[in-house]
Amino acid sequence: MRPFAYEAPTDAQAAVRLASVPATAHVTSPVQYKGGGTTLIDLMKLDVMQPTTLVDITRLNDERLRRIESLPNELRIGSLVTMARLHEDPAIVRNYPILTESLWQGASQQLRNMAFLGGNVLQRTRCSYFRDPSFAQCNKRNPGSGCSALDGANRGHAVLGTSEHCIALYAGDWAPALVALDARVEVLGRSGVRSVAFADLHRLPGSTPHIETNLMPGDLITAFVIPGGPRRRSLYRKIRDRESYQFANASAAVALEMDGDVVRDARIGLGGVATIPWRARTAERMLRGRRLTEASANAAAAAEFEAAKTRAHNVYKVALGRATMVRSLLEAQALEIA
Ligand code: SF4
């Protein structure tokens, strides 16, 4: 690992000032926030990320960063809440199964204890070409160098939201749940606090896959806000090669509002198939106002994946992604809500 400077401010504004250093020769800013460090330290050891300064945010003294607040019309979750704490909170277990299931399936217990939710949504891709600097061609790690995955081993790569410059998968589990709950993100930046739709946080790769989010240097995620009340008719289903500690081949986060067997509102986030946490807006539109049956769910899933672009080894993700969405919709419909 390369040497780096270490700062541990207690004031959030001071942290933002320290981290507001634009990217220059580095693909990412040379100053990085460190929370649990479960992605960052790995990538520093692999020499994929080479920050010159780490700003440790675990000592920030703003207690709201560590709170879970059930307010009358929203749930507010501080970004320094760990995965484990949210997952084990009895009110969240009861009222937001989509959140607890996605956290449970998103990491081992050790990682859930370490990782903060703010960092969780910013985890980097697992593309093996990105994570191994001995491969020269990776537009995300080294802009303009090419993409080794296009004609390489791409079984785990995305089929939705790809470009000719990058097909790397967004591998997180909690983010698709946030997408399905229409969450917003509170961000503290140089000019104060702003609120961003979570669905607008991540960027499609396009021709600049090294720019992964719409955050500016120094921007600090302070909270996630989920509008409305409890979402008990919700769930997260994940299909993977083995049943623990494995990334998704396909996943679906579903939150339904039903009038009998007619869909009043459906929100669907997909994981394991796309370059960003994917909001299945086409499928949602097709389902709204219609009876939810296996046939209507199949039609919606087929329409969502119409734009899928497959490569040599990931063709299976289209059928698997569709089936995962259909199964999740029907299981959410069948949930018995107390
Ligand atoms: Fe790099 Fe993206 Fe290609 Fe992977 S898919 S090698 S991250 S450019």
mmCIF file of C-alpha atoms and ligand atoms in Angstrom:
data_model
loop_
_atom_site.group_PDB
_atom_site.id
_atom_site.type_symbol
_atom_site.label_atom_id
_atom_site.label_comp_id
_atom_site.label_asym_id
_atom_site.label_seq_id
_atom_site.Cartn_x
_atom_site.Cartn_y
_atom_site.Cartn_z
ATOM 1 C CA MET A 1 0.000 0.000 0.000
ATOM 2 C CA ARG A 2 1.249 3.502 -0.785
ATOM 3 C CA PRO A 3 1.817 6.034 1.996
ATOM 4 C CA PHE A 4 -0.984 8.491 2.693
ATOM 5 C CA ALA A 5 -1.803 11.339 5.071
ATOM 6 C CA TYR A 6 -4.529 10.791 7.663
ATOM 7 C CA GLU A 7 -6.999 13.339 9.031
ATOM 8 C CA ALA A 8 -9.731 12.677 11.589
ATOM 9 C CA PRO A 9 -11.869 15.818 11.980
ATOM 10 C CA THR A 10 -14.770 15.964 14.415
ATOM 11 C CA ASP A 11 -16.668 18.642 12.507
ATOM 12 C CA ALA A 12 -18.524 17.719 9.305
ATOM 13 C CA GLN A 13 -17.897 21.100 7.641
ATOM 14 C CA ALA A 14 -14.179 20.720 8.353
ATOM 15 C CA ALA A 15 -14.258 17.271 6.756
ATOM 16 C CA VAL A 16 -15.897 18.716 3.649
ATOM 17 C CA ARG A 17 -13.251 21.454 3.431
ATOM 18 C CA LEU A 18 -10.458 18.882 3.722
ATOM 19 C CA ALA A 19 -11.965 16.654 1.046
ATOM 20 C CA SER A 20 -12.875 19.361 -1.473
ATOM 21 C CA VAL A 21 -9.918 18.657 -3.705
ATOM 22 C CA PRO A 22 -10.760 18.072 -7.375
ATOM 23 C CA ALA A 23 -9.550 15.052 -9.307
ATOM 24 C CA THR A 24 -6.503 15.899 -11.395
ATOM 25 C CA ALA A 25 -4.144 13.219 -12.624
ATOM 26 C CA HIS A 26 -6.043 10.806 -10.407
ATOM 27 C CA VAL A 27 -9.188 9.213 -11.739
ATOM 28 C CA THR A 28 -10.771 9.792 -8.356
ATOM 29 C CA SER A 29 -10.058 12.656 -5.994
ATOM 30 C CA PRO A 30 -6.716 12.295 -4.191
ATOM 31 C CA VAL A 31 -8.589 12.919 -0.938
ATOM 32 C CA GLN A 32 -11.046 10.202 0.044
ATOM 33 C CA TYR A 33 -13.422 9.803 2.955
ATOM 34 C CA LYS A 34 -12.859 6.713 5.055
ATOM 35 C CA GLY A 35 -15.789 5.221 6.955
ATOM 36 C CA GLY A 36 -15.719 1.481 7.575
ATOM 37 C CA GLY A 37 -13.115 1.203 4.823
ATOM 38 C CA THR A 38 -14.471 -2.115 3.572
ATOM 39 C CA THR A 39 -14.132 -1.131 -0.092
ATOM 40 C CA LEU A 40 -11.524 1.621 0.039
ATOM 41 C CA ILE A 41 -8.805 -0.196 1.971
ATOM 42 C CA ASP A 42 -9.144 -3.288 -0.245
ATOM 43 C CA LEU A 43 -8.695 -1.160 -3.348
ATOM 44 C CA MET A 44 -5.732 0.690 -1.832
ATOM 45 C CA LYS A 45 -4.044 -2.629 -1.088
ATOM 46 C CA LEU A 46 -4.634 -3.687 -4.681
ATOM 47 C CA ASP A 47 -3.182 -0.329 -5.844
ATOM 48 C CA VAL A 48 -6.402 0.404 -7.731
ATOM 49 C CA MET A 49 -7.080 3.499 -5.628
ATOM 50 C CA GLN A 50 -4.163 5.706 -4.651
ATOM 51 C CA PRO A 51 -5.437 8.507 -2.408
ATOM 52 C CA THR A 52 -2.819 10.793 -0.923
ATOM 53 C CA THR A 53 -5.053 11.710 2.041
ATOM 54 C CA LEU A 54 -7.755 9.842 3.929
ATOM 55 C CA VAL A 55 -10.319 11.856 5.871
ATOM 56 C CA ASP A 56 -11.675 9.582 8.587
ATOM 57 C CA ILE A 57 -15.342 10.456 9.148
ATOM 58 C CA THR A 58 -16.004 8.036 11.983
ATOM 59 C CA ARG A 59 -15.229 10.682 14.623
ATOM 60 C CA LEU A 60 -17.637 13.327 13.332
ATOM 61 C CA ASN A 61 -19.589 14.651 16.295
ATOM 62 C CA ASP A 62 -22.955 15.283 14.601
ATOM 63 C CA GLU A 63 -25.172 12.686 16.293
ATOM 64 C CA ARG A 64 -27.804 12.854 13.528
ATOM 65 C CA LEU A 65 -25.299 11.034 11.328
ATOM 66 C CA ARG A 66 -25.789 8.001 13.602
ATOM 67 C CA ARG A 67 -29.560 8.180 14.114
ATOM 68 C CA ILE A 68 -32.478 6.248 12.667
ATOM 69 C CA GLU A 69 -35.471 8.610 12.882
ATOM 70 C CA SER A 70 -39.032 7.542 12.146
ATOM 71 C CA LEU A 71 -40.689 10.914 11.543
ATOM 72 C CA PRO A 72 -44.426 11.303 10.767
ATOM 73 C CA ASN A 73 -43.980 11.300 7.002
ATOM 74 C CA GLU A 74 -40.550 9.914 6.438
ATOM 75 C CA LEU A 75 -37.821 7.619 7.638
ATOM 76 C CA ARG A 76 -34.454 9.342 7.996
ATOM 77 C CA ILE A 77 -31.324 7.204 8.292
ATOM 78 C CA GLY A 78 -27.978 8.826 9.102
ATOM 79 C CA SER A 79 -25.101 7.841 6.855
ATOM 80 C CA LEU A 80 -22.954 6.686 9.795
ATOM 81 C CA VAL A 81 -25.483 4.035 10.787
ATOM 82 C CA THR A 82 -23.916 0.640 10.174
ATOM 83 C CA MET A 83 -25.544 -2.003 7.990
ATOM 84 C CA ALA A 84 -25.908 -4.205 11.088
ATOM 85 C CA ARG A 85 -27.705 -1.558 13.159
ATOM 86 C CA LEU A 86 -30.326 -0.828 10.535
ATOM 87 C CA HIS A 87 -30.787 -4.501 9.768
ATOM 88 C CA GLU A 88 -31.358 -5.328 13.438
ATOM 89 C CA ASP A 89 -33.677 -2.406 14.264
ATOM 90 C CA PRO A 90 -37.055 -3.987 15.246
ATOM 91 C CA ALA A 91 -39.137 -1.187 13.686
ATOM 92 C CA ILE A 92 -37.274 -1.513 10.389
ATOM 93 C CA VAL A 93 -37.658 -5.287 10.422
ATOM 94 C CA ARG A 94 -41.424 -4.870 10.908
ATOM 95 C CA ASN A 95 -42.083 -1.945 8.584
ATOM 96 C CA TYR A 96 -39.465 -2.165 5.827
ATOM 97 C CA PRO A 97 -38.694 -5.815 4.983
ATOM 98 C CA ILE A 98 -37.148 -4.615 1.722
ATOM 99 C CA LEU A 99 -34.406 -2.825 3.712
ATOM 100 C CA THR A 100 -33.615 -5.584 6.174
ATOM 101 C CA GLU A 101 -33.620 -8.331 3.535
ATOM 102 C CA SER A 102 -31.299 -6.414 1.222
ATOM 103 C CA LEU A 103 -28.879 -5.673 4.078
ATOM 104 C CA TRP A 104 -28.982 -9.259 5.325
ATOM 105 C CA GLN A 105 -28.136 -10.589 1.879
ATOM 106 C CA GLY A 106 -25.661 -7.828 1.097
ATOM 107 C CA ALA A 107 -22.690 -8.803 3.255
ATOM 108 C CA SER A 108 -21.325 -11.108 5.937
ATOM 109 C CA GLN A 109 -22.006 -10.266 9.602
ATOM 110 C CA GLN A 110 -18.436 -8.974 9.987
ATOM 111 C CA LEU A 111 -18.864 -6.580 7.078
ATOM 112 C CA ARG A 112 -22.321 -5.496 8.270
ATOM 113 C CA ASN A 113 -20.736 -4.578 11.606
ATOM 114 C CA MET A 114 -18.025 -2.490 9.940
ATOM 115 C CA ALA A 115 -19.678 -0.887 6.936
ATOM 116 C CA PHE A 116 -21.623 2.362 7.121
ATOM 117 C CA LEU A 117 -24.647 2.936 4.928
ATOM 118 C CA GLY A 118 -23.184 6.064 3.320
ATOM 119 C CA GLY A 119 -20.222 4.097 2.052
ATOM 120 C CA ASN A 120 -22.321 1.076 1.129
ATOM 121 C CA VAL A 121 -24.061 2.886 -1.724
ATOM 122 C CA LEU A 122 -20.694 4.093 -3.083
ATOM 123 C CA GLN A 123 -19.087 0.657 -3.285
ATOM 124 C CA ARG A 124 -17.110 0.161 -6.466
ATOM 125 C CA THR A 125 -17.573 -2.501 -9.092
ATOM 126 C CA ARG A 126 -16.298 -6.042 -8.692
ATOM 127 C CA CYS A 127 -15.139 -6.203 -12.342
ATOM 128 C CA SER A 128 -11.972 -8.279 -12.065
ATOM 129 C CA TYR A 129 -10.215 -6.224 -14.756
ATOM 130 C CA PHE A 130 -10.868 -3.070 -12.748
ATOM 131 C CA ARG A 131 -9.539 -4.666 -9.570
ATOM 132 C CA ASP A 132 -6.322 -5.966 -11.132
ATOM 133 C CA PRO A 133 -3.946 -3.230 -12.371
ATOM 134 C CA SER A 134 -1.981 -5.828 -14.380
ATOM 135 C CA PHE A 135 -4.755 -5.500 -16.987
ATOM 136 C CA ALA A 136 -3.874 -2.340 -18.885
ATOM 137 C CA GLN A 137 -7.292 -1.869 -20.510
ATOM 138 C CA CYS A 138 -9.891 -0.511 -18.131
ATOM 139 C CA ASN A 139 -11.633 2.775 -18.909
ATOM 140 C CA LYS A 140 -12.871 3.068 -15.362
ATOM 141 C CA ARG A 141 -9.419 2.763 -13.787
ATOM 142 C CA ASN A 142 -7.469 4.295 -16.629
ATOM 143 C CA PRO A 143 -9.692 6.493 -18.861
ATOM 144 C CA GLY A 144 -9.201 5.999 -22.582
ATOM 145 C CA SER A 145 -7.389 2.668 -22.222
ATOM 146 C CA GLY A 146 -10.216 0.434 -23.463
ATOM 147 C CA CYS A 147 -12.320 -2.237 -21.807
ATOM 148 C CA SER A 148 -10.959 -5.734 -21.244
ATOM 149 C CA ALA A 149 -14.381 -7.092 -20.330
ATOM 150 C CA LEU A 150 -16.108 -6.444 -23.669
ATOM 151 C CA ASP A 151 -14.472 -9.493 -25.235
ATOM 152 C CA GLY A 152 -13.145 -11.022 -22.033
ATOM 153 C CA ALA A 153 -14.703 -12.939 -19.163
ATOM 154 C CA ASN A 154 -18.007 -11.128 -18.757
ATOM 155 C CA ARG A 155 -20.347 -13.593 -17.044
ATOM 156 C CA GLY A 156 -20.769 -11.206 -14.111
ATOM 157 C CA HIS A 157 -21.173 -8.043 -16.142
ATOM 158 C CA ALA A 158 -24.195 -5.866 -16.762
ATOM 159 C CA VAL A 159 -26.804 -6.150 -19.509
ATOM 160 C CA LEU A 160 -28.713 -2.920 -18.765
ATOM 161 C CA GLY A 161 -27.288 0.609 -18.868
ATOM 162 C CA THR A 162 -24.041 -0.444 -20.545
ATOM 163 C CA SER A 163 -21.930 1.431 -23.077
ATOM 164 C CA GLU A 164 -19.165 0.540 -25.500
ATOM 165 C CA HIS A 165 -16.767 1.956 -22.907
ATOM 166 C CA CYS A 166 -17.802 -0.056 -19.839
ATOM 167 C CA ILE A 167 -20.160 -2.877 -18.882
ATOM 168 C CA ALA A 168 -19.218 -3.086 -15.206
ATOM 169 C CA LEU A 169 -21.961 -4.188 -12.855
ATOM 170 C CA TYR A 170 -23.185 -2.201 -9.868
ATOM 171 C CA ALA A 171 -22.983 -5.015 -7.339
ATOM 172 C CA GLY A 172 -24.668 -3.594 -4.218
ATOM 173 C CA ASP A 173 -27.897 -4.915 -2.705
ATOM 174 C CA TRP A 174 -29.124 -2.073 -0.513
ATOM 175 C CA ALA A 175 -29.146 0.523 -3.294
ATOM 176 C CA PRO A 176 -31.823 -1.242 -5.403
ATOM 177 C CA ALA A 177 -34.023 -1.212 -2.287
ATOM 178 C CA LEU A 178 -33.501 2.551 -1.922
ATOM 179 C CA VAL A 179 -34.400 3.000 -5.585
ATOM 180 C CA ALA A 180 -37.624 1.040 -5.057
ATOM 181 C CA LEU A 181 -38.517 3.202 -2.043
ATOM 182 C CA ASP A 182 -38.021 6.463 -3.964
ATOM 183 C CA ALA A 183 -35.397 7.494 -1.410
ATOM 184 C CA ARG A 184 -33.573 10.801 -1.381
ATOM 185 C CA VAL A 185 -30.005 11.455 -0.277
ATOM 186 C CA GLU A 186 -28.928 14.405 1.852
ATOM 187 C CA VAL A 187 -25.532 15.695 0.805
ATOM 188 C CA LEU A 188 -23.358 18.207 2.637
ATOM 189 C CA GLY A 189 -21.130 20.111 0.233
ATOM 190 C CA ARG A 190 -19.133 23.338 0.109
ATOM 191 C CA SER A 191 -22.300 25.374 -0.354
ATOM 192 C CA GLY A 192 -24.415 23.653 2.284
ATOM 193 C CA VAL A 193 -26.884 20.780 2.415
ATOM 194 C CA ARG A 194 -28.862 19.636 -0.607
ATOM 195 C CA SER A 195 -31.275 16.810 -1.287
ATOM 196 C CA VAL A 196 -30.836 14.541 -4.307
ATOM 197 C CA ALA A 197 -33.121 11.785 -5.589
ATOM 198 C CA PHE A 198 -31.289 8.548 -4.887
ATOM 199 C CA ALA A 199 -32.071 7.391 -8.432
ATOM 200 C CA ASP A 200 -29.981 10.359 -9.671
ATOM 201 C CA LEU A 201 -26.951 9.640 -7.497
ATOM 202 C CA HIS A 202 -25.265 7.104 -9.786
ATOM 203 C CA ARG A 203 -24.311 7.848 -13.391
ATOM 204 C CA LEU A 204 -24.528 5.570 -16.383
ATOM 205 C CA PRO A 205 -21.036 4.823 -17.708
ATOM 206 C CA GLY A 206 -21.483 6.428 -21.136
ATOM 207 C CA SER A 207 -18.097 7.603 -22.377
ATOM 208 C CA THR A 208 -16.886 8.502 -18.856
ATOM 209 C CA PRO A 209 -17.172 5.334 -16.744
ATOM 210 C CA HIS A 210 -14.581 6.669 -14.304
ATOM 211 C CA ILE A 211 -17.167 9.227 -13.110
ATOM 212 C CA GLU A 212 -19.571 7.026 -11.184
ATOM 213 C CA THR A 213 -21.792 9.476 -9.291
ATOM 214 C CA ASN A 214 -23.050 13.038 -9.469
ATOM 215 C CA LEU A 215 -21.242 13.911 -6.237
ATOM 216 C CA MET A 216 -18.676 16.712 -6.335
ATOM 217 C CA PRO A 217 -15.287 16.456 -4.600
ATOM 218 C CA GLY A 218 -15.870 16.956 -0.876
ATOM 219 C CA ASP A 219 -19.573 16.079 -0.991
ATOM 220 C CA LEU A 220 -20.448 14.047 2.080
ATOM 221 C CA ILE A 221 -23.576 11.883 2.190
ATOM 222 C CA THR A 222 -25.202 12.663 5.547
ATOM 223 C CA ALA A 223 -28.524 10.790 5.389
ATOM 224 C CA PHE A 224 -31.026 8.763 3.392
ATOM 225 C CA VAL A 225 -34.646 9.879 3.516
ATOM 226 C CA ILE A 226 -37.484 7.532 2.609
ATOM 227 C CA PRO A 227 -40.767 9.353 2.059
ATOM 228 C CA GLY A 228 -44.162 8.106 3.224
ATOM 229 C CA GLY A 229 -44.942 5.649 5.969
ATOM 230 C CA PRO A 230 -44.072 1.980 6.445
ATOM 231 C CA ARG A 231 -43.752 -0.184 3.331
ATOM 232 C CA ARG A 232 -44.712 -3.598 4.626
ATOM 233 C CA ARG A 233 -45.646 -5.004 1.228
ATOM 234 C CA SER A 234 -42.063 -4.975 0.095
ATOM 235 C CA LEU A 235 -39.237 -7.462 -0.265
ATOM 236 C CA TYR A 236 -35.831 -8.143 -1.753
ATOM 237 C CA ARG A 237 -34.980 -11.337 -3.638
ATOM 238 C CA LYS A 238 -31.424 -12.185 -4.690
ATOM 239 C CA ILE A 239 -30.263 -15.018 -6.928
ATOM 240 C CA ARG A 240 -26.579 -15.933 -6.687
ATOM 241 C CA ASP A 241 -24.182 -18.786 -7.314
ATOM 242 C CA ARG A 242 -24.092 -19.763 -3.637
ATOM 243 C CA GLU A 243 -26.371 -18.832 -0.783
ATOM 244 C CA SER A 244 -24.041 -16.679 1.277
ATOM 245 C CA TYR A 245 -21.459 -13.964 0.854
ATOM 246 C CA GLN A 246 -21.849 -13.771 -2.892
ATOM 247 C CA PHE A 247 -22.805 -11.010 -5.283
ATOM 248 C CA ALA A 248 -26.085 -11.161 -7.183
ATOM 249 C CA ASN A 249 -26.506 -12.762 -10.580
ATOM 250 C CA ALA A 250 -29.852 -10.975 -10.505
ATOM 251 C CA SER A 251 -31.937 -9.371 -7.786
ATOM 252 C CA ALA A 252 -35.166 -7.439 -7.426
ATOM 253 C CA ALA A 253 -36.398 -5.017 -4.772
ATOM 254 C CA VAL A 254 -40.151 -4.582 -4.941
ATOM 255 C CA ALA A 255 -42.548 -2.294 -3.073
ATOM 256 C CA LEU A 256 -46.239 -2.637 -3.947
ATOM 257 C CA GLU A 257 -49.437 -0.794 -3.118
ATOM 258 C CA MET A 258 -52.474 -2.830 -4.061
ATOM 259 C CA ASP A 259 -56.235 -2.329 -4.353
ATOM 260 C CA GLY A 260 -57.290 -5.958 -4.164
ATOM 261 C CA ASP A 261 -55.407 -7.601 -6.992
ATOM 262 C CA VAL A 262 -54.984 -4.321 -8.920
ATOM 263 C CA VAL A 263 -51.658 -2.497 -8.679
ATOM 264 C CA ARG A 264 -52.117 1.037 -7.352
ATOM 265 C CA ASP A 265 -48.368 1.624 -7.341
ATOM 266 C CA ALA A 266 -45.352 -0.573 -8.035
ATOM 267 C CA ARG A 267 -41.750 0.391 -7.490
ATOM 268 C CA ILE A 268 -39.028 -1.956 -8.645
ATOM 269 C CA GLY A 269 -35.258 -1.737 -8.224
ATOM 270 C CA LEU A 270 -33.020 -4.260 -9.960
ATOM 271 C CA GLY A 271 -29.570 -5.436 -8.937
ATOM 272 C CA GLY A 272 -27.057 -7.816 -10.477
ATOM 273 C CA VAL A 273 -28.003 -6.890 -14.030
ATOM 274 C CA ALA A 274 -27.201 -3.190 -14.549
ATOM 275 C CA THR A 275 -24.382 -0.677 -14.356
ATOM 276 C CA ILE A 276 -26.276 1.358 -11.734
ATOM 277 C CA PRO A 277 -28.976 0.544 -9.169
ATOM 278 C CA TRP A 278 -31.694 0.136 -11.791
ATOM 279 C CA ARG A 279 -35.189 1.578 -11.498
ATOM 280 C CA ALA A 280 -37.473 -0.583 -13.655
ATOM 281 C CA ARG A 281 -39.651 2.295 -14.808
ATOM 282 C CA THR A 282 -40.973 0.574 -17.933
ATOM 283 C CA ALA A 283 -42.216 -2.386 -15.914
ATOM 284 C CA GLU A 284 -43.692 -0.090 -13.255
ATOM 285 C CA ARG A 285 -45.668 1.841 -15.892
ATOM 286 C CA MET A 286 -47.018 -1.370 -17.386
ATOM 287 C CA LEU A 287 -48.175 -2.682 -14.018
ATOM 288 C CA ARG A 288 -49.820 0.440 -12.600
ATOM 289 C CA GLY A 289 -53.622 0.191 -12.720
ATOM 290 C CA ARG A 290 -53.585 -3.433 -13.919
ATOM 291 C CA ARG A 291 -54.327 -6.746 -12.227
ATOM 292 C CA LEU A 292 -51.128 -8.360 -11.039
ATOM 293 C CA THR A 293 -50.966 -11.867 -12.478
ATOM 294 C CA GLU A 294 -48.141 -14.057 -13.667
ATOM 295 C CA ALA A 295 -48.969 -12.987 -17.224
ATOM 296 C CA SER A 296 -48.923 -9.232 -16.510
ATOM 297 C CA ALA A 297 -45.739 -9.571 -14.430
ATOM 298 C CA ASN A 298 -44.078 -11.529 -17.242
ATOM 299 C CA ALA A 299 -45.084 -8.914 -19.803
ATOM 300 C CA ALA A 300 -43.704 -6.100 -17.642
ATOM 301 C CA ALA A 301 -40.427 -7.934 -17.037
ATOM 302 C CA ALA A 302 -40.034 -8.708 -20.728
ATOM 303 C CA ALA A 303 -40.556 -5.045 -21.619
ATOM 304 C CA GLU A 304 -38.003 -3.917 -19.025
ATOM 305 C CA PHE A 305 -35.319 -6.191 -20.452
ATOM 306 C CA GLU A 306 -36.045 -5.366 -24.094
ATOM 307 C CA ALA A 307 -33.137 -2.904 -24.091
ATOM 308 C CA ALA A 308 -30.710 -5.450 -22.606
ATOM 309 C CA LYS A 309 -27.397 -5.763 -24.412
ATOM 310 C CA THR A 310 -25.670 -9.054 -23.790
ATOM 311 C CA ARG A 311 -22.088 -10.238 -24.275
ATOM 312 C CA ALA A 312 -20.651 -13.707 -24.791
ATOM 313 C CA HIS A 313 -21.040 -14.989 -21.223
ATOM 314 C CA ASN A 314 -23.887 -13.019 -19.660
ATOM 315 C CA VAL A 315 -26.811 -13.878 -21.953
ATOM 316 C CA TYR A 316 -28.358 -15.845 -19.059
ATOM 317 C CA LYS A 317 -28.919 -12.613 -17.120
ATOM 318 C CA VAL A 318 -31.864 -11.602 -19.285
ATOM 319 C CA ALA A 319 -33.943 -14.706 -18.515
ATOM 320 C CA LEU A 320 -32.751 -14.771 -14.908
ATOM 321 C CA GLY A 321 -33.420 -11.053 -14.379
ATOM 322 C CA ARG A 322 -36.924 -11.382 -15.821
ATOM 323 C CA ALA A 323 -37.736 -14.441 -13.723
ATOM 324 C CA THR A 324 -36.395 -12.781 -10.576
ATOM 325 C CA MET A 325 -38.583 -9.750 -11.153
ATOM 326 C CA VAL A 326 -41.697 -11.864 -11.787
ATOM 327 C CA ARG A 327 -41.130 -14.048 -8.732
ATOM 328 C CA SER A 328 -40.511 -11.000 -6.537
ATOM 329 C CA LEU A 329 -43.682 -9.261 -7.708
ATOM 330 C CA LEU A 330 -45.842 -12.315 -7.076
ATOM 331 C CA GLU A 331 -44.272 -12.979 -3.686
ATOM 332 C CA ALA A 332 -44.756 -9.345 -2.662
ATOM 333 C CA GLN A 333 -48.407 -9.573 -3.714
ATOM 334 C CA ALA A 334 -48.849 -12.706 -1.591
ATOM 335 C CA LEU A 335 -47.339 -11.208 1.579
ATOM 336 C CA GLU A 336 -49.731 -11.274 4.487
ATOM 337 C CA ILE A 337 -49.689 -7.806 5.994
ATOM 338 C CA ALA A 338 -50.662 -7.567 9.659
HETATM 339 FE FE1 SF4 B 1 -12.992 -1.511 -16.738
HETATM 340 FE FE2 SF4 B 1 -15.617 -1.229 -16.948
HETATM 341 FE FE3 SF4 B 1 -14.345 -2.619 -18.745
HETATM 342 FE FE4 SF4 B 1 -14.519 -3.577 -16.264
HETATM 343 S S1 SF4 B 1 -16.200 -3.269 -17.663
HETATM 344 S S2 SF4 B 1 -12.705 -3.552 -17.612
HETATM 345 S S3 SF4 B 1 -14.505 -1.668 -15.091
HETATM 346 S S4 SF4 B 1 -14.070 -0.437 -18.342
#
